[in-house]
Amino acid sequence: MAPLIKVAIVGASGETGQSIVNGLLSSSDANFVCATNFIIYSLQIAYIQQEIKALTRPESVSKPINEDLKSRGVEIVPVNLSGPLDKLIEVLSGVDVVISAIFFGSLGDEIPLANAAKAAGVKRFVQSAFMVVIPPRGVVDFREKKEENFNYIQKIRLPYTYIDAGWWYQITLPRLPSGRLDYLLPASQPEQPIGLDGTVPSALADIRDVGRYVAKIITDPRALNKKVHVYNEVHTRDQVYDLLESVSGEKLDRQYISEADAKGRIEKARLALEQNPADSSAFGMLSVSQLFFSWGIRGDNTPEYAAYLGYLSSKDLYPDFEFTTLKDYMIEAIGGKGKGVYQGR
């Protein structure tokens, strides 16, 4: 009889959460590794039954996205993460894996979730990482909060897997002069400049593949109490522009930015946030500016830096993983068949 994996997800309605749910629902196999006397054997399981709970705020239960998840067999469970701990423990009782895809502005809610998971005997906790590779401190503010949560998880000895993913294809492509890609991009999304001379490499991934990677990782004993870096390909910004010009037949304008100017954008955004701490758009602009400085100027988002920080690589764990190439994504997007992210938000 196929094993039953019980998974609870927080943030299933978000972009990352939806990808993870899709990955779990479409998963038809998983690689398990058993170690005996230091000899590793690979055992292929034909099918893993999965029971998925989506934990959501009580006032959000009837939202269309949750109704859609319910129609696909996902159990929608109303719960207040800042409410009584006993209720949260009850909800997580019998759950094998808890996956947090909480919005990075609400990371404080992860602490009671971790406490409840520990008390309920959850076998693996996947915190809300799912970001490009960033130094733990000193570069991106919200990454420091993720690190605090990670340290807390280790302090209470909660079994974990920490997963970071490549910068999404869906927010990688610049706009085309013809406007053929505008349908994929929110109207308010500013055009990202090109860092330095355009030769800074960055690991990229299709968000749809991220969920498929997660479906494999959460049942893989090699990833228990480890950090894992998942990505599809590595490209510089100039390479992205070159490839898009080749696929689209259009010529792109290239705006480069210096390190000093990139730092200036961060300081401008930080000042705006300090003047109005409740302004979510200022918080978003600071985060975007800091992220760009990390992957576009410093060059942090690479497999080499991930290895330096102690991450396992998806390329080593799953060498046969069939991912979407950046070129294939471009062809799909230019053909009008792509799906954007953060649209209508």
Coordinates of C-alpha atoms in Angstrom, one line a residue:
M1 CA 0.0 0.0 0.0
A2 CA 1.3 3.4 -0.9
P3 CA 2.5 5.6 2.0
L4 CA 0.3 8.5 3.1
I5 CA 2.0 11.8 3.6
K6 CA -0.1 14.4 5.5
V7 CA 0.9 18.0 4.6
A8 CA -0.3 21.3 6.1
I9 CA 0.4 24.5 4.1
V10 CA 0.1 28.1 5.4
G11 CA -0.1 30.6 2.6
A12 CA -1.5 28.2 -0.1
S13 CA -3.3 31.1 -1.8
G14 CA -0.1 33.0 -2.5
E15 CA 2.1 32.6 -5.6
T16 CA 4.6 30.2 -3.9
G17 CA 1.9 28.4 -2.0
Q18 CA -0.1 27.7 -5.2
S19 CA 3.0 26.4 -6.9
I20 CA 3.6 24.0 -4.0
V21 CA 0.0 22.8 -4.0
N22 CA 0.2 22.2 -7.7
G23 CA 3.5 20.3 -7.2
L24 CA 2.1 18.1 -4.5
L25 CA -1.1 17.3 -6.4
S26 CA 0.8 16.5 -9.6
S27 CA 3.5 14.5 -7.9
S28 CA 3.5 10.8 -9.0
D29 CA 6.8 9.7 -7.7
A30 CA 9.5 10.4 -5.1
N31 CA 13.0 9.4 -4.5
F32 CA 13.8 7.9 -1.1
V33 CA 17.3 7.3 0.0
C34 CA 18.1 4.7 2.7
A35 CA 21.5 4.5 4.3
T36 CA 22.8 1.3 5.8
N37 CA 26.4 0.8 6.8
F38 CA 27.3 4.0 4.9
I39 CA 26.0 2.5 1.6
I40 CA 23.2 4.5 -0.1
Y41 CA 20.5 2.8 -2.0
S42 CA 17.8 4.6 -4.1
L43 CA 14.3 3.2 -3.8
Q44 CA 11.7 4.4 -6.3
I45 CA 8.1 4.6 -4.9
A46 CA 5.5 4.4 -7.6
Y47 CA 3.0 6.7 -5.9
I48 CA 2.6 8.6 -2.7
Q49 CA -0.8 9.4 -1.4
Q50 CA -1.0 12.9 -0.1
E51 CA -3.5 14.5 2.3
I52 CA -3.2 18.3 2.1
K53 CA -4.6 20.8 4.5
A54 CA -4.5 24.5 3.7
L55 CA -4.5 26.6 6.8
T56 CA -6.2 30.0 6.2
R57 CA -7.6 32.9 8.2
P58 CA -11.2 32.3 9.1
E59 CA -12.3 35.4 7.2
S60 CA -10.6 34.1 4.0
V61 CA -12.2 30.6 3.9
S62 CA -14.8 31.6 1.3
K63 CA -12.4 33.4 -1.0
P64 CA -12.4 32.0 -4.6
I65 CA -8.9 30.7 -4.4
N66 CA -9.8 28.6 -1.4
E67 CA -12.9 27.4 -3.0
D68 CA -10.8 26.3 -6.0
L69 CA -8.4 24.5 -3.7
K70 CA -11.3 22.7 -2.0
S71 CA -12.6 21.6 -5.4
R72 CA -9.2 20.0 -6.1
G73 CA -9.3 17.9 -2.9
V74 CA -7.5 20.2 -0.5
E75 CA -9.0 20.5 3.0
I76 CA -9.5 24.2 3.9
V77 CA -8.9 24.7 7.6
P78 CA -9.7 28.0 9.3
V79 CA -7.2 28.9 11.9
N80 CA -5.7 32.0 13.6
L81 CA -2.0 31.6 13.9
S82 CA -1.9 34.2 16.7
G83 CA -4.8 32.6 18.5
P84 CA -4.8 29.9 21.2
L85 CA -1.9 27.5 20.8
D86 CA -4.0 24.5 21.8
K87 CA -6.2 25.0 18.7
L88 CA -3.2 25.2 16.4
I89 CA -1.7 22.0 17.9
E90 CA -5.0 20.3 17.4
V91 CA -5.1 21.3 13.7
L92 CA -1.5 20.0 13.2
S93 CA -2.0 16.7 15.1
G94 CA -1.1 13.8 12.8
V95 CA 0.5 16.1 10.2
D96 CA 3.8 14.9 8.8
V97 CA 5.0 18.0 7.1
V98 CA 4.2 21.7 7.7
I99 CA 5.0 24.1 4.9
S100 CA 5.0 27.8 5.5
A101 CA 4.6 30.1 2.5
I102 CA 3.7 33.1 4.7
F103 CA 4.1 36.5 3.2
F104 CA 7.4 38.0 4.2
G105 CA 5.7 40.9 5.9
S106 CA 4.0 38.5 8.4
L107 CA 7.0 36.3 9.3
G108 CA 6.3 36.8 13.0
D109 CA 3.3 34.4 12.7
E110 CA 5.8 31.6 12.0
I111 CA 6.9 31.4 15.6
P112 CA 3.6 30.1 17.0
L113 CA 3.3 27.8 14.0
A114 CA 6.7 26.3 14.8
N115 CA 5.7 25.9 18.5
A116 CA 2.5 24.1 17.5
A117 CA 4.4 21.9 15.0
K118 CA 6.9 20.9 17.7
A119 CA 4.2 20.1 20.2
A120 CA 2.2 18.1 17.6
G121 CA 5.1 16.0 16.7
V122 CA 5.4 17.2 13.1
K123 CA 8.2 15.3 11.3
R124 CA 9.4 18.2 9.1
F125 CA 8.9 22.0 9.1
V126 CA 9.6 24.0 5.9
Q127 CA 9.7 27.6 6.9
S128 CA 8.9 30.5 4.6
A129 CA 12.2 30.8 2.8
F130 CA 11.6 30.2 -1.0
M131 CA 13.8 33.2 -1.9
V132 CA 17.0 33.8 -3.9
V133 CA 20.3 33.0 -2.1
I134 CA 21.1 36.0 0.2
P135 CA 23.6 36.4 3.0
P136 CA 21.9 35.7 6.3
R137 CA 22.4 39.3 7.5
G138 CA 23.3 42.8 6.4
V139 CA 21.9 42.8 2.8
V140 CA 18.1 42.3 2.8
D141 CA 16.1 43.2 5.9
F142 CA 13.4 40.5 5.7
R143 CA 16.1 37.9 5.2
E144 CA 17.3 38.7 8.7
K145 CA 13.8 38.0 10.0
K146 CA 13.8 34.6 8.2
E147 CA 17.2 33.9 9.8
E148 CA 15.8 34.7 13.3
N149 CA 13.0 32.3 12.6
F150 CA 15.4 29.6 11.4
N151 CA 17.5 30.0 14.5
Y152 CA 14.4 29.7 16.7
I153 CA 13.4 26.5 14.8
Q154 CA 16.9 25.0 15.5
K155 CA 16.7 26.2 19.2
I156 CA 13.5 24.2 19.8
R157 CA 15.0 21.2 17.8
L158 CA 12.1 21.1 15.3
P159 CA 13.0 18.9 12.3
Y160 CA 13.3 21.2 9.3
T161 CA 14.2 21.7 5.7
Y162 CA 15.1 25.2 4.5
I163 CA 14.5 25.7 0.8
D164 CA 15.7 28.7 -1.3
A165 CA 14.8 28.9 -5.0
G166 CA 16.1 30.7 -8.1
W167 CA 14.8 34.1 -9.2
W168 CA 11.6 33.3 -11.0
Y169 CA 11.4 33.4 -14.8
Q170 CA 8.0 35.1 -14.3
I171 CA 9.7 38.3 -13.0
T172 CA 12.9 38.0 -15.0
L173 CA 11.8 39.1 -18.5
P174 CA 12.0 42.8 -19.4
R175 CA 9.1 44.4 -21.4
L176 CA 9.3 44.2 -25.1
P177 CA 8.9 47.3 -27.3
S178 CA 5.9 45.7 -29.0
G179 CA 4.1 45.2 -25.6
R180 CA 3.7 41.4 -26.3
L181 CA 4.8 40.6 -22.7
D182 CA 2.8 43.3 -21.0
Y183 CA 0.0 40.9 -20.2
L184 CA 2.3 39.0 -17.9
L185 CA 3.5 42.0 -15.9
P186 CA 1.6 44.1 -13.4
A187 CA 1.2 47.6 -14.8
S188 CA 2.8 49.0 -11.6
Q189 CA 5.9 46.8 -11.9
P190 CA 8.9 49.1 -12.6
E191 CA 11.5 48.0 -15.1
Q192 CA 14.6 46.6 -13.4
P193 CA 17.9 48.0 -14.7
I194 CA 20.9 45.8 -15.4
G195 CA 23.4 45.7 -12.7
L196 CA 27.0 46.8 -13.4
D197 CA 28.1 45.7 -16.8
G198 CA 25.5 43.0 -17.3
T199 CA 27.7 40.0 -16.5
V200 CA 26.6 39.3 -12.9
P201 CA 25.2 35.7 -12.9
S202 CA 22.0 34.7 -11.2
A203 CA 20.2 31.4 -10.7
L204 CA 16.7 31.3 -12.2
A205 CA 13.7 29.0 -11.9
D206 CA 10.2 28.7 -13.3
I207 CA 7.9 29.2 -10.3
R208 CA 5.9 26.2 -11.5
D209 CA 9.0 24.0 -11.1
V210 CA 9.6 25.3 -7.6
G211 CA 6.5 23.4 -6.3
R212 CA 7.6 20.3 -8.1
Y213 CA 11.0 20.5 -6.4
V214 CA 9.3 20.9 -3.0
A215 CA 7.2 17.8 -3.6
K216 CA 10.4 15.8 -3.9
I217 CA 12.3 17.5 -1.1
I218 CA 9.7 17.0 1.7
T219 CA 9.9 13.2 1.4
D220 CA 13.7 13.0 0.9
P221 CA 15.6 12.0 4.0
R222 CA 18.8 13.6 2.6
A223 CA 17.2 17.0 2.9
L224 CA 16.1 16.6 6.6
N225 CA 17.7 19.3 8.8
K226 CA 19.4 20.7 5.7
K227 CA 19.2 23.7 3.5
V228 CA 18.4 23.1 -0.2
H229 CA 18.9 25.4 -3.2
V230 CA 16.6 24.7 -6.2
Y231 CA 17.1 26.3 -9.6
N232 CA 16.9 25.6 -13.3
E233 CA 19.5 27.6 -15.1
V234 CA 22.1 30.4 -14.4
H235 CA 22.2 33.5 -16.7
T236 CA 23.6 37.0 -16.6
R237 CA 21.2 39.8 -17.4
D238 CA 22.9 40.4 -20.7
Q239 CA 22.4 36.8 -21.6
V240 CA 18.7 37.1 -20.7
Y241 CA 18.4 40.1 -22.9
D242 CA 20.4 38.4 -25.7
L243 CA 18.1 35.4 -25.6
L244 CA 14.9 37.4 -25.5
E245 CA 16.1 39.4 -28.5
S246 CA 16.8 36.2 -30.4
V247 CA 13.5 34.6 -29.5
S248 CA 11.3 37.7 -30.1
G249 CA 13.1 39.3 -33.0
E250 CA 12.9 42.7 -31.1
K251 CA 15.7 45.0 -30.0
L252 CA 15.8 45.8 -26.3
D253 CA 17.0 49.0 -24.7
R254 CA 19.5 48.2 -21.9
Q255 CA 19.7 50.5 -18.9
Y256 CA 22.7 49.8 -16.7
I257 CA 23.1 50.9 -13.1
S258 CA 26.2 51.3 -10.9
E259 CA 26.7 50.0 -7.4
A260 CA 26.5 53.6 -6.0
D261 CA 23.2 54.3 -7.8
A262 CA 21.7 50.9 -6.6
K263 CA 22.7 51.8 -3.0
G264 CA 21.0 55.2 -3.5
R265 CA 17.8 53.5 -4.5
I266 CA 17.9 51.5 -1.3
E267 CA 18.5 54.6 0.9
K268 CA 15.6 56.5 -0.9
A269 CA 13.3 53.6 -0.3
R270 CA 14.4 53.2 3.4
L271 CA 13.8 56.9 4.0
A272 CA 10.3 56.7 2.5
L273 CA 9.5 53.7 4.8
E274 CA 10.9 55.5 7.9
Q275 CA 8.6 58.5 7.1
N276 CA 5.6 56.2 6.8
P277 CA 6.2 52.8 8.5
A278 CA 2.7 51.7 7.6
D279 CA 3.1 52.2 3.9
S280 CA 3.2 48.7 2.3
S281 CA 4.3 50.2 -1.0
A282 CA 7.4 51.7 0.7
F283 CA 8.1 48.4 2.3
G284 CA 7.8 46.7 -1.0
M285 CA 10.1 49.1 -2.8
L286 CA 12.8 48.7 -0.1
S287 CA 12.6 44.9 -0.4
V288 CA 12.7 45.0 -4.2
S289 CA 15.7 47.4 -4.1
Q290 CA 17.6 45.3 -1.6
L291 CA 16.9 42.1 -3.5
F292 CA 18.2 43.7 -6.7
F293 CA 21.3 44.8 -5.0
S294 CA 21.9 41.3 -3.7
W295 CA 21.4 39.4 -7.0
G296 CA 22.0 42.1 -9.5
I297 CA 25.0 43.9 -8.0
R298 CA 26.7 41.6 -5.4
G299 CA 26.0 38.4 -7.3
D300 CA 24.8 36.5 -4.3
N301 CA 22.2 34.3 -6.1
T302 CA 24.5 31.7 -7.5
P303 CA 24.9 27.9 -6.9
E304 CA 28.5 28.5 -5.9
Y305 CA 27.5 30.9 -3.1
A306 CA 24.7 28.6 -2.0
A307 CA 27.3 25.8 -1.7
Y308 CA 29.5 28.1 0.3
L309 CA 26.6 28.7 2.7
G310 CA 26.1 25.0 3.1
Y311 CA 23.1 24.3 0.9
L312 CA 22.5 21.0 -0.9
S313 CA 21.9 21.5 -4.6
S314 CA 18.8 20.3 -6.5
K315 CA 21.1 19.4 -9.4
D316 CA 22.9 16.9 -7.2
L317 CA 19.8 15.6 -5.5
Y318 CA 17.6 15.2 -8.6
P319 CA 19.8 15.1 -11.7
D320 CA 17.0 13.8 -13.8
F321 CA 14.5 16.5 -12.9
E322 CA 12.9 17.8 -16.1
F323 CA 12.6 21.5 -15.8
T324 CA 11.4 24.3 -18.0
T325 CA 14.2 26.1 -19.8
L326 CA 14.3 29.9 -19.9
K327 CA 14.1 29.8 -23.7
D328 CA 11.0 27.6 -23.6
Y329 CA 9.4 29.9 -21.1
M330 CA 10.1 32.9 -23.4
I331 CA 8.5 31.1 -26.3
E332 CA 5.5 30.3 -24.2
A333 CA 5.2 33.9 -22.9
I334 CA 5.7 35.6 -26.4
G335 CA 3.1 33.2 -27.8
G336 CA 0.5 34.5 -25.3
K337 CA 0.3 31.3 -23.3
G338 CA 2.2 32.5 -20.2
K339 CA 0.8 33.2 -16.7
G340 CA 2.0 36.1 -14.7
V341 CA 2.5 36.5 -11.0
Y342 CA 1.2 39.2 -8.5
Q343 CA -1.4 40.3 -11.0
G344 CA -4.4 42.0 -9.5
R345 CA -2.6 42.5 -6.2

